[in-house]
Coordinates of C-alpha atoms and ligand atoms in Angstrom, one line a residue:
M1 CA -29.1 -69.2 5.6
I2 CA -26.8 -72.1 5.7
R3 CA -24.7 -72.3 2.6
E4 CA -23.4 -75.4 0.8
H5 CA -19.6 -75.7 0.6
P6 CA -18.8 -73.7 -2.5
N7 CA -19.1 -76.0 -5.6
P8 CA -18.1 -79.4 -4.5
I9 CA -17.1 -81.7 -7.4
H10 CA -19.8 -84.3 -8.0
C11 CA -18.2 -87.4 -9.5
I12 CA -20.3 -90.2 -11.0
L13 CA -17.8 -92.8 -9.9
P14 CA -17.8 -93.3 -6.1
P15 CA -14.6 -93.7 -4.1
H16 CA -15.5 -97.2 -3.0
I17 CA -15.1 -98.4 -6.6
L18 CA -11.6 -96.9 -6.8
D19 CA -10.8 -98.4 -3.4
S20 CA -11.8 -101.8 -4.7
I21 CA -9.7 -101.4 -7.9
K22 CA -6.7 -100.5 -5.7
M23 CA -7.1 -103.7 -3.6
R24 CA -8.0 -106.1 -6.4
G25 CA -6.7 -104.8 -9.7
D26 CA -3.4 -105.5 -11.4
E27 CA -0.5 -103.0 -11.1
K28 CA -1.7 -101.0 -14.1
M29 CA -5.2 -100.7 -12.7
K30 CA -4.0 -99.8 -9.2
K31 CA -1.9 -97.0 -10.7
M32 CA -4.9 -95.8 -12.7
A33 CA -7.2 -95.8 -9.6
E34 CA -4.6 -93.8 -7.6
R35 CA -4.2 -91.3 -10.4
T36 CA -8.0 -90.9 -10.9
E37 CA -8.3 -90.3 -7.1
K38 CA -5.5 -87.8 -7.0
L39 CA -6.7 -85.9 -10.1
A40 CA -10.2 -85.7 -8.7
D41 CA -8.8 -84.3 -5.5
K42 CA -6.6 -81.8 -7.4
T43 CA -9.6 -80.6 -9.4
R44 CA -11.6 -80.2 -6.3
V45 CA -8.9 -78.1 -4.6
Q46 CA -8.5 -75.9 -7.7
R47 CA -12.2 -75.3 -8.0
E48 CA -12.5 -74.4 -4.3
A49 CA -9.7 -71.9 -4.6
A50 CA -11.1 -70.3 -7.7
A51 CA -14.9 -70.4 -7.1
P52 CA -16.5 -67.5 -5.2
E53 CA -19.2 -68.6 -2.8
K54 CA -22.6 -68.2 -4.4
A55 CA -25.9 -67.4 -2.7
F56 CA -28.7 -69.8 -3.6
L57 CA -31.1 -68.9 -6.3
S58 CA -34.6 -70.1 -6.6
A59 CA -35.5 -70.9 -10.1
P60 CA -38.7 -69.3 -11.4
T61 CA -41.0 -71.4 -13.5
I62 CA -41.2 -70.1 -17.1
S63 CA -44.1 -68.1 -18.2
G64 CA -45.1 -65.9 -21.1
P65 CA -45.4 -66.6 -24.8
T66 CA -41.8 -67.4 -25.8
T67 CA -40.5 -70.9 -25.5
P68 CA -37.0 -71.0 -24.1
V69 CA -34.3 -72.6 -26.3
V70 CA -31.2 -74.5 -25.3
T71 CA -27.7 -73.0 -25.5
R72 CA -24.9 -75.5 -25.5
E73 CA -21.2 -75.4 -25.7
V74 CA -19.0 -78.5 -26.1
Y75 CA -15.3 -78.2 -25.6
N76 CA -12.4 -80.6 -26.4
G77 CA -10.2 -80.9 -23.3
G78 CA -7.4 -82.3 -25.5
R79 CA -6.7 -85.0 -22.9
R80 CA -5.3 -82.3 -20.7
V81 CA -6.0 -80.9 -17.3
G82 CA -7.2 -77.4 -18.1
L83 CA -10.9 -76.5 -18.3
P84 CA -12.9 -75.9 -20.4
G85 CA -10.4 -76.5 -23.3
E86 CA -11.1 -75.6 -26.9
L87 CA -14.6 -74.8 -28.1
V88 CA -15.5 -77.3 -30.8
R89 CA -19.3 -77.0 -31.1
A90 CA -21.5 -74.1 -30.0
E91 CA -25.3 -73.9 -30.3
G92 CA -26.4 -74.2 -33.9
D93 CA -23.0 -75.2 -35.2
P94 CA -22.9 -78.1 -37.7
P95 CA -21.8 -81.5 -36.4
S96 CA -18.1 -81.8 -35.6
R97 CA -15.8 -84.6 -36.9
D98 CA -15.5 -85.7 -33.3
K99 CA -18.3 -88.3 -32.5
T100 CA -18.0 -87.8 -28.7
V101 CA -18.5 -84.0 -29.1
N102 CA -21.7 -84.6 -31.2
K103 CA -23.0 -87.3 -28.7
V104 CA -22.6 -84.9 -25.8
Y105 CA -24.2 -82.0 -27.8
D106 CA -27.2 -84.2 -28.5
L107 CA -27.6 -85.8 -25.1
T108 CA -27.3 -82.5 -23.2
G109 CA -30.1 -81.2 -25.5
K110 CA -32.2 -84.2 -24.3
V111 CA -31.7 -83.3 -20.7
F112 CA -32.7 -79.6 -21.4
D113 CA -35.8 -80.9 -23.3
F114 CA -36.7 -83.1 -20.3
Y115 CA -36.5 -80.3 -17.8
L116 CA -38.3 -77.9 -20.1
N117 CA -41.2 -80.1 -21.2
A118 CA -41.7 -82.2 -18.0
F119 CA -41.1 -79.4 -15.4
K120 CA -41.2 -76.1 -17.3
R121 CA -37.7 -75.4 -16.2
N122 CA -35.5 -73.3 -18.4
S123 CA -32.1 -75.0 -18.2
I124 CA -30.2 -76.0 -15.1
D125 CA -30.6 -72.7 -13.2
G126 CA -34.1 -72.1 -14.4
Q127 CA -32.9 -69.0 -16.2
G128 CA -31.5 -70.3 -19.4
M129 CA -28.0 -71.0 -18.3
T130 CA -25.6 -72.2 -21.1
I131 CA -24.9 -75.9 -20.7
I132 CA -21.2 -76.3 -20.9
S133 CA -19.4 -79.7 -21.4
T134 CA -15.8 -80.7 -21.8
V135 CA -15.0 -84.1 -23.4
H136 CA -11.7 -85.9 -23.6
H137 CA -10.7 -84.6 -20.1
R138 CA -7.2 -85.9 -19.2
R139 CA -5.8 -89.2 -20.5
K140 CA -7.9 -92.4 -20.0
F141 CA -9.8 -90.6 -17.2
N142 CA -12.2 -92.9 -15.4
N143 CA -14.9 -90.5 -14.3
A144 CA -17.3 -87.7 -15.2
F145 CA -18.3 -84.8 -12.9
W146 CA -20.2 -81.6 -12.5
N147 CA -17.9 -78.9 -11.0
G148 CA -20.6 -76.4 -10.0
S149 CA -20.5 -74.6 -13.4
Q150 CA -19.9 -77.2 -16.1
M151 CA -19.7 -81.0 -16.9
V152 CA -16.5 -82.9 -17.6
F153 CA -16.2 -86.3 -19.2
G154 CA -13.3 -88.8 -19.3
D155 CA -12.8 -91.3 -22.1
G156 CA -12.3 -94.2 -19.7
D157 CA -9.4 -96.6 -19.8
G158 CA -11.0 -98.9 -22.3
M159 CA -10.7 -101.9 -20.0
L160 CA -12.8 -101.3 -16.9
F161 CA -14.7 -98.2 -18.3
K162 CA -15.7 -96.8 -21.7
S163 CA -16.5 -93.2 -22.3
F164 CA -18.6 -91.7 -19.6
T165 CA -20.9 -89.9 -22.1
D166 CA -24.1 -91.9 -21.2
L167 CA -27.5 -90.2 -21.0
S168 CA -28.2 -91.3 -17.5
V169 CA -24.8 -90.0 -16.4
I170 CA -25.4 -86.7 -18.1
G171 CA -28.9 -86.4 -16.6
H172 CA -27.4 -87.3 -13.2
E173 CA -24.6 -84.7 -13.4
L174 CA -26.8 -81.8 -14.6
S175 CA -29.4 -82.7 -11.9
H176 CA -26.7 -81.9 -9.3
G177 CA -26.8 -78.4 -10.9
V178 CA -30.6 -78.4 -10.5
V179 CA -30.2 -79.2 -6.8
Q180 CA -27.6 -76.5 -6.5
Y181 CA -29.9 -73.9 -8.0
S182 CA -33.0 -75.1 -6.0
G183 CA -31.6 -74.3 -2.6
G184 CA -28.9 -76.9 -2.4
L185 CA -28.3 -79.9 -0.2
M186 CA -25.0 -80.2 1.8
Y187 CA -22.8 -82.9 0.3
K188 CA -22.4 -84.9 3.5
D189 CA -24.2 -87.7 5.3
Q190 CA -28.0 -87.9 4.7
S191 CA -28.4 -84.5 2.9
G192 CA -25.5 -85.6 0.7
A193 CA -27.1 -88.9 0.0
L194 CA -30.3 -87.1 -0.9
N195 CA -28.3 -84.9 -3.3
E196 CA -27.0 -88.1 -4.9
S197 CA -30.4 -89.7 -5.0
F198 CA -32.1 -86.7 -6.6
A199 CA -29.4 -86.8 -9.3
D200 CA -29.9 -90.6 -9.8
V201 CA -33.7 -90.2 -9.9
F202 CA -33.7 -87.4 -12.4
G203 CA -30.9 -89.2 -14.4
V204 CA -33.0 -92.3 -14.9
M205 CA -36.1 -90.2 -15.6
T206 CA -34.2 -88.3 -18.4
V207 CA -33.6 -91.7 -20.1
Q208 CA -37.3 -92.7 -19.6
Y209 CA -38.5 -89.4 -21.0
A210 CA -36.2 -89.6 -24.0
N211 CA -37.3 -93.1 -24.8
K212 CA -40.9 -92.6 -23.7
Q213 CA -40.8 -95.6 -21.4
T214 CA -43.4 -96.3 -18.7
V215 CA -42.3 -97.2 -15.2
S216 CA -42.6 -100.9 -16.0
E217 CA -40.7 -100.7 -19.3
A218 CA -37.8 -98.8 -17.9
N219 CA -34.7 -100.5 -16.5
W220 CA -34.0 -97.9 -13.7
L221 CA -30.2 -98.1 -14.2
V222 CA -27.6 -95.4 -13.9
G223 CA -24.5 -95.7 -16.0
E224 CA -25.7 -98.7 -18.0
D225 CA -23.3 -97.9 -20.8
I226 CA -20.0 -97.0 -19.0
F227 CA -18.6 -100.4 -18.0
G228 CA -15.8 -101.7 -20.2
P229 CA -15.7 -105.3 -21.7
E230 CA -14.0 -106.7 -18.7
V231 CA -16.5 -105.8 -16.1
E232 CA -19.4 -108.0 -14.8
G233 CA -22.4 -105.9 -14.0
E234 CA -25.4 -104.2 -15.5
A235 CA -24.7 -100.7 -14.4
L236 CA -23.2 -98.5 -11.7
R237 CA -26.5 -98.3 -9.7
S238 CA -30.0 -99.7 -9.9
L239 CA -33.0 -97.9 -8.4
K240 CA -35.0 -101.1 -8.8
A241 CA -32.6 -103.3 -7.0
P242 CA -30.0 -101.3 -5.0
G243 CA -27.1 -103.6 -4.1
L244 CA -27.4 -105.7 -7.2
A245 CA -26.2 -103.4 -10.0
Y246 CA -22.8 -105.1 -10.3
S247 CA -20.7 -107.8 -8.8
D248 CA -17.2 -107.9 -10.2
D249 CA -13.8 -109.4 -9.4
I250 CA -12.1 -106.0 -9.7
L251 CA -14.8 -103.4 -8.9
G252 CA -16.3 -105.4 -6.0
K253 CA -20.0 -105.6 -5.2
D254 CA -22.6 -102.9 -5.4
P255 CA -22.8 -101.7 -1.7
Q256 CA -26.1 -99.9 -1.8
P257 CA -28.8 -100.6 0.8
F258 CA -32.5 -100.4 -0.1
H259 CA -33.7 -100.1 3.5
M260 CA -32.9 -98.1 6.7
D261 CA -32.0 -101.3 8.5
L262 CA -29.0 -101.6 6.2
Y263 CA -27.9 -97.9 6.4
V264 CA -24.1 -97.7 6.2
N265 CA -22.3 -95.5 8.7
T266 CA -19.0 -94.6 7.2
S267 CA -16.7 -91.6 7.2
S268 CA -15.5 -92.1 3.6
D269 CA -17.3 -90.6 0.6
Y270 CA -18.7 -87.7 2.7
G271 CA -20.5 -90.2 4.9
G272 CA -21.4 -92.7 2.1
V273 CA -23.4 -90.3 -0.1
H274 CA -23.2 -92.7 -3.1
I275 CA -24.1 -95.7 -0.9
N276 CA -27.0 -94.6 1.3
S277 CA -28.6 -92.9 -1.7
G278 CA -29.9 -96.4 -2.5
I279 CA -32.6 -95.9 0.2
P280 CA -34.3 -92.8 -1.2
N281 CA -33.7 -94.1 -4.7
H282 CA -35.7 -97.2 -3.9
A283 CA -38.5 -95.2 -2.3
F284 CA -38.9 -93.2 -5.5
Y285 CA -38.9 -96.4 -7.6
L286 CA -41.6 -98.0 -5.4
M287 CA -43.7 -94.9 -5.5
A288 CA -43.4 -94.6 -9.2
Q289 CA -44.5 -98.3 -9.6
Y290 CA -47.5 -97.7 -7.4
L291 CA -48.5 -94.6 -9.4
G292 CA -47.8 -96.3 -12.8
G293 CA -47.6 -94.7 -16.3
Y294 CA -44.8 -92.3 -17.0
S295 CA -42.6 -91.5 -14.0
W296 CA -42.3 -87.8 -14.8
E297 CA -46.1 -87.3 -14.9
K298 CA -46.8 -87.9 -11.2
A299 CA -43.9 -89.3 -9.2
G300 CA -41.4 -87.0 -10.8
Q301 CA -43.7 -84.0 -10.3
I302 CA -43.9 -84.7 -6.6
W303 CA -40.1 -85.1 -6.2
Y304 CA -39.4 -82.0 -8.3
Q305 CA -41.9 -79.7 -6.5
A306 CA -40.7 -81.0 -3.1
M307 CA -37.2 -80.0 -4.1
Q308 CA -38.3 -76.5 -5.0
K309 CA -40.0 -76.1 -1.6
L310 CA -37.5 -77.9 0.6
N311 CA -35.4 -75.0 1.6
N312 CA -33.4 -77.1 4.0
P313 CA -29.7 -77.8 2.9
M314 CA -29.2 -80.2 5.8
A315 CA -32.4 -82.2 5.3
T316 CA -32.4 -85.8 6.6
F317 CA -34.2 -88.7 4.8
A318 CA -37.1 -88.2 7.2
D319 CA -37.3 -84.4 6.4
W320 CA -37.3 -85.1 2.7
A321 CA -39.8 -87.9 3.0
D322 CA -42.1 -85.6 4.9
M323 CA -41.7 -82.9 2.3
T324 CA -42.6 -85.4 -0.5
V325 CA -45.8 -86.5 1.3
Q326 CA -46.8 -82.9 2.0
T327 CA -46.2 -82.1 -1.7
A328 CA -48.3 -85.0 -2.8
W329 CA -51.0 -83.8 -0.4
D330 CA -50.8 -80.3 -1.9
M331 CA -50.9 -81.5 -5.5
F332 CA -53.4 -84.4 -5.3
G333 CA -55.3 -83.8 -2.1
Q334 CA -55.4 -85.0 1.5
G335 CA -55.8 -88.8 1.6
S336 CA -55.4 -89.1 -2.2
F337 CA -54.0 -92.3 -3.7
E338 CA -50.8 -90.4 -4.7
M339 CA -50.3 -89.2 -1.1
M340 CA -50.9 -92.6 0.4
M341 CA -48.6 -94.3 -2.0
T342 CA -45.8 -91.8 -1.3
R343 CA -46.1 -92.5 2.4
R344 CA -46.3 -96.3 1.8
A345 CA -43.1 -96.2 -0.4
W346 CA -41.2 -94.5 2.4
R347 CA -42.5 -97.0 5.0
L348 CA -41.3 -99.9 2.9
V349 CA -37.7 -98.5 3.0
G350 CA -38.0 -98.1 6.7
I351 CA -38.9 -94.4 7.1
H352 CA -42.1 -94.1 9.1
L353 CA -43.8 -90.7 9.1
Ligands
ZN401 ZN1 -23.5 -87.6 -8.3

């Protein structure tokens, strides 16, 4: 079996945004972007040195009379480098005086509830894994990431970015963990963009589930709440309109394509994993619109079950599209409306099966 590179760091903020800040920002912003980049690299190197290579696990669906319960731990990083930091709130503890700690405690609980109730999945690994978060990581750190075993949040610089503790971001990061424990997808080129896309799709679904929004009521945005007062843009990414999430003097313009004709061939960002993810993101959006109602009831089930069955860490967009159509066939029948709409959604983004 091919194994994923041990625990890559999955950052919510893609390198093309940091590149843009370096080119267009003032001196202070440039320094910040360089620091954020270097620190992310350093964390990556530390993790790779420390983390043993793990074999993939396949998560069993829960069964039996007992309902699993969430176990959370929220740490204060103390604006320092070390992880996880000081434990401030463990499961069942009363609220802390620190609002960010309480916010992350509550929002990680919402992601757990989403996976449990919508997909019968007991936490990130399917086996009740403790959800560990560190807040106040480093000073004015402009990012949030999943490092293979826990989540880490920066407070943002207060100008370009606020705190990264946004429900869609938390849903996104924990869903990287779900991919990791569902057989994994190599964090490079198309399989890497699928890894990013799965995290975006399940990140926005977490928000929709928490707010009980239908596919037409939802805004389909990732990171709606992280931009600071000086940024022009709705969010970091949009599944409804990839390429139109933001357009800002400093951050640049959202580079995501929504169709294979606009696929970006690049060597940066592991082959544009945060860019080309716009294509499968938009396919999911289109399919969910065709199927209507709540995204997690049909569209989300097809995507989730397809991920459980994929077993191909180097899957291309076409491999993944094929698996989703096959899954829709298995779940709803050959020639069913659900299967036809899944295929149509892929066709509309330029993937013909
Ligand atoms: Zn990601």
